[in-house]
Structure formats: structure tokens, C-alpha cells
Coordinates of C-alpha atoms in Angstrom, one line a residue:
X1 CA 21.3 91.4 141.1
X2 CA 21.5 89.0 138.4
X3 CA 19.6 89.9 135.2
X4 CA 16.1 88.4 134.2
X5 CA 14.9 87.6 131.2
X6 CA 11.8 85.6 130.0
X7 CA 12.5 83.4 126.8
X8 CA 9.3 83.0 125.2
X9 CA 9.6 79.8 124.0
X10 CA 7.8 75.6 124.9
X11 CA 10.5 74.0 123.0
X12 CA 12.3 72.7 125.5
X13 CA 15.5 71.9 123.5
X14 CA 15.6 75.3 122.4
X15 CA 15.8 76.6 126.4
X16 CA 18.1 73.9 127.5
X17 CA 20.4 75.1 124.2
X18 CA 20.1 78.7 125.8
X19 CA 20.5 78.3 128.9
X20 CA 24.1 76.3 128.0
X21 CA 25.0 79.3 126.1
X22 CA 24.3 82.2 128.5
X23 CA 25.9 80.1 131.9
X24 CA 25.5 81.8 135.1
X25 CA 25.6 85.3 133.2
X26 CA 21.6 86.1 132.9
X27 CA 18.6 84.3 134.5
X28 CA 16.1 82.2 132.1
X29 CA 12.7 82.2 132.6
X30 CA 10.9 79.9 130.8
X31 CA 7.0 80.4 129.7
X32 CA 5.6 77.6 132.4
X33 CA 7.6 79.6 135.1
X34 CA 5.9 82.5 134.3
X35 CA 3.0 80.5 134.3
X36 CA 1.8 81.4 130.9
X37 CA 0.6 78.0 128.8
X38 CA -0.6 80.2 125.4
X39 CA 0.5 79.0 121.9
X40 CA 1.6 82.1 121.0
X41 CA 0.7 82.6 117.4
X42 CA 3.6 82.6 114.8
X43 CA 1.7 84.8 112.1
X44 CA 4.4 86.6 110.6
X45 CA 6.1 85.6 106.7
X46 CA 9.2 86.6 108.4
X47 CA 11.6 85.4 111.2
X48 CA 12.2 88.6 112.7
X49 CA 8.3 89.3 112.3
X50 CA 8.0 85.6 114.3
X51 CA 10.6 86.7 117.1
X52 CA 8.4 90.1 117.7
X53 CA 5.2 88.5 117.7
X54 CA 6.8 86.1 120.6
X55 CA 8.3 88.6 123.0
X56 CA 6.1 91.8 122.3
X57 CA 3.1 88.9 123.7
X58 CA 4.5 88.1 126.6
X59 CA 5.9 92.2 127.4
X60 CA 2.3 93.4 126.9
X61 CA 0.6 90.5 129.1
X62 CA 3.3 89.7 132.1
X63 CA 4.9 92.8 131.7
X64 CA 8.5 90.9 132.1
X65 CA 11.2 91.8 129.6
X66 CA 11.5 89.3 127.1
X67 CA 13.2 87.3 124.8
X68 CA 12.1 84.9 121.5
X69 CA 13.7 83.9 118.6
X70 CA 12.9 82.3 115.7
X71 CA 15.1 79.9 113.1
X72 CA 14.6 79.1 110.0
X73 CA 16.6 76.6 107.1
X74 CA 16.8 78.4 103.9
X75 CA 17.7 75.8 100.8
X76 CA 19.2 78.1 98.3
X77 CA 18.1 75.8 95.2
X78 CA 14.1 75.9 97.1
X79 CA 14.6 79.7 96.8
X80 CA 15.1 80.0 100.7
X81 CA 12.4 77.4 101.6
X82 CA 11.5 76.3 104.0
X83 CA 12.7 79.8 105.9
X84 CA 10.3 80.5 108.3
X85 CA 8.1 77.1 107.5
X86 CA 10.6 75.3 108.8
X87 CA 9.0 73.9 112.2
X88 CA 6.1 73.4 110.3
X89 CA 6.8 72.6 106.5
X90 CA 5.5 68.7 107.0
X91 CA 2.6 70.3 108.8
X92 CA 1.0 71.8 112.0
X93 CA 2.3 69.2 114.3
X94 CA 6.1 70.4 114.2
X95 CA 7.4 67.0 113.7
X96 CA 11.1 66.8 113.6
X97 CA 11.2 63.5 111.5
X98 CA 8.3 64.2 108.8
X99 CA 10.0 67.8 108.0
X100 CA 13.5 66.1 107.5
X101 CA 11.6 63.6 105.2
X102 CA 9.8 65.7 103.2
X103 CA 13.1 68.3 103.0
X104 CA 15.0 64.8 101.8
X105 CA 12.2 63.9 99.3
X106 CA 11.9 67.1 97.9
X107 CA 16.3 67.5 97.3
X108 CA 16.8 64.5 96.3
X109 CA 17.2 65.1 92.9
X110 CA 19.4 68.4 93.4
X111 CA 22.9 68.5 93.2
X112 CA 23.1 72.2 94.9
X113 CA 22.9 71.3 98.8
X114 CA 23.9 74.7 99.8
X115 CA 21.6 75.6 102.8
X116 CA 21.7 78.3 105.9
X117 CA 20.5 78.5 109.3
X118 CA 19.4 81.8 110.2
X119 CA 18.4 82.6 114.1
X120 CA 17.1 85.8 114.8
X121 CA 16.1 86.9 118.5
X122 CA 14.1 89.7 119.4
X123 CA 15.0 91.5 122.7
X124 CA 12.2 94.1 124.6
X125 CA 13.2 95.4 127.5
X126 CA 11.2 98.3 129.3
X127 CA 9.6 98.7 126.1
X128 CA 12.1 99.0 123.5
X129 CA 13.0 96.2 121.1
X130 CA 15.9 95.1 119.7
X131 CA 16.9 92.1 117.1
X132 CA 20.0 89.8 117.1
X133 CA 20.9 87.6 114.3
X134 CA 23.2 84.5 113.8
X135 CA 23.9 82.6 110.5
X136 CA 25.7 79.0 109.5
X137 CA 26.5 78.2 106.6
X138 CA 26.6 74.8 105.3
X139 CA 25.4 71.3 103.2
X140 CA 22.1 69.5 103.3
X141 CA 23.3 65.7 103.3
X142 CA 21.6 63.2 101.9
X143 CA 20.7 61.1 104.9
X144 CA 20.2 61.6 108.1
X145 CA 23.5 61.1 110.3
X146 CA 23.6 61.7 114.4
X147 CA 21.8 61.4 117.8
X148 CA 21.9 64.3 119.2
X149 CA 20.4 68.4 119.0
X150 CA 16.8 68.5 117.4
X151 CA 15.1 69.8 114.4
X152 CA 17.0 69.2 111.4
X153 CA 20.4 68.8 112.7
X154 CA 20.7 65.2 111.3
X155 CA 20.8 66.5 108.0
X156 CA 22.7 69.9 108.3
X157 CA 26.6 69.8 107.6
X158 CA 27.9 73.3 108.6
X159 CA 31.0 74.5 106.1
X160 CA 34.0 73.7 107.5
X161 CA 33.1 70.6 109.3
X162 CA 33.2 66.6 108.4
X163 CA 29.7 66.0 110.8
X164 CA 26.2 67.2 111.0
X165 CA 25.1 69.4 113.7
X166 CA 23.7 65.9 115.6
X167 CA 27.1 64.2 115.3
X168 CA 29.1 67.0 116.9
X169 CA 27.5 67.0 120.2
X170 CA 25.8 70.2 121.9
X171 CA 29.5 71.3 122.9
X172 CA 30.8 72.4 119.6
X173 CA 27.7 72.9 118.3
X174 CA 26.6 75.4 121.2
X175 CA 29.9 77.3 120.4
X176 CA 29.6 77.4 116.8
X177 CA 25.5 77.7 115.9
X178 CA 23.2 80.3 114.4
X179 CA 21.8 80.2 118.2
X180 CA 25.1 80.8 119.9
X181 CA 25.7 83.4 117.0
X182 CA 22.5 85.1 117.7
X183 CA 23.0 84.9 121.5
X184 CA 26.3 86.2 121.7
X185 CA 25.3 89.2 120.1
X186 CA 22.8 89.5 122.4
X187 CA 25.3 88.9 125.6
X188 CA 27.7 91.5 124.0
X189 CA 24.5 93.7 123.7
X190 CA 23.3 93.0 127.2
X191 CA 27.1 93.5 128.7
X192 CA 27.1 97.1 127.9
X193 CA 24.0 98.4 128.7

């Protein structure tokens, strides 16, 4: 039988992204199939604190093994900022556009673009937790370039690439991400127990 797991997530981009990434090897659940419609409160000052928060919530109410990440985009001359503010660093409404604005406004005068994207995912599974991380290196460019992903992939250049995470289209990025990073270690987790 196929193994289940719930990703405790409503942003939809972020499943889809997942699901790509995993295949056929585990079954995702999202939050509306278990039929739980809470905003699960991100309270934590830290992404793995976030990524616990997530999956320990839906473990102790649905009693369904669980996964949850969270990501953040740490600016090394904005001492790591906006880290684990980074969905909400233009405000509460997690808009894409304002962030990316603000993140511009704020750099524009900086000649150090060096930035990271850090995913961690939390993992419980009868009871027991365990944490997964995935990290890209790369450039904050100075306008946004690209169609495609979501967040601030218009304005992230990873090292070793000519394109931003929305120019390279979800096949290389899926292969190459902090997500697929974090995932894999997951699935070569998951593979051996």
C-alpha cells in the first residue's frame, strides 16, 4: 500500500511543486482533503519552529502523519531578512507582488545581492518528528524577470544559472530548488524506513 502523507499547507503552488517532486512514490493529501479549513498559526521566529507548528497541528487534531515546510529568503546584507517574514514582509495578506516591491525598494541601493532560499520540512509520523532542509544559493536581481513559479522567484537568480527561478520553468527548477532539496531528503529518509 502506497504511503500517505498529509502536507499541511493552502498554498496551492507549493502542493502542486510537491506533488511534481514526489511522482507516484507517496500519496499527498492536501488540508481541504482532509477537510480541515484552519489558518494554522505561523507563530514561531524560526522556519523550523514554523514547519513544527504546521504538522504537529494537524498530528494532534486528525491524527494523520504529516508533513509542512516552511521557506524563507535570507538577504545577507539585511542580516538574513526577510527569513521567516518572507510570505508576509509587505504585510498580512501574503502578497507575492507587494513583498517583491518592497524587497526591491529596500536593495536598491546595495551592491551585495547575495541572498539564500532555505526550505525546511518537518516530518511526524506515529508521533515522532523529524526535519529536512534544502538550501540555494544565489543573486537578488534588480528587476523582476519571468512568468512562471510564485513568491519571489522573479527576482531570485540561483548561482550557477543565467535565469531566475520564474524564467527556468518548474522543470529545472523542481530538480534544482531548496523544495526539491528539502524533499529529497525527505524521500531518501522515507525510502529506508
Amino acid at each position: 500500500m502506497k504511503r500517505r502523507l498529509v502536507f499541511a499547507t493552502n498554498n496551492t503552488h507549493k502542493l502542486e511543486e510537491i506533488k511534481a517532486i514526489l511522482g507516484e512514490k507517496i500519496e499527498i493529501l492536501s488540508l481541504s482533503d482532509i477537510g480541515c479549513h484552519a489558518d494554522i498559526p505561523e507563530t514561531a521566529d524560526t522556519l523550523e519552529g514554523n514547519a513544527r507548528l504546521k504538522a504537529q497541528y494537524v498530528y494532534d487534531h486528525y491524527g494523520l502523519d504529516c508533513i509542512a515546510d516552511d521557506t524563507g529568503l535570507e538577504v545577507e546584507s539585511m542580516g538574513g531578512a526577510p527569513g521567516v517574514y518572507s510570505a508576509r514582509y509587505a504585510g498580512n495578506g501574503h502578497d507575492s507582488q507587494a513583498n517583491m516591491k518592497k524587497l526591491l525598494e529596500e536593495m536598491k541601493e546595495k551592491n551585495n545581492r547575495k541572498a539564500q532560499f532555505r526550505t525546511i520540512i518537518s516530518l511526524i509520523e506515529k508521533g515522532e518528528e523529524k526535519h529536512f532542509e534544502g538550501m540555494v544559493k544565489g543573486q537578488i536581481v534588480r528587476e523582476r524577470r519571468g512568468e512562471t513559479g510564485f513568491g519571489y522567484d522573479p527576482i531570485f537568480k540561483p548561482d550557477g544559472y543565467e535565469t531566475t527561478f520564474a524564467e527556468m520553468g518548474s522543470d529545472v527548477k523542481n530538480r534544482i530548488s531548496h523544495r526539491a532539496q528539502a524533499v529529497a531528503a525527505l524521500c531518501e529518509y522515507l525510502s529506508h524506513t
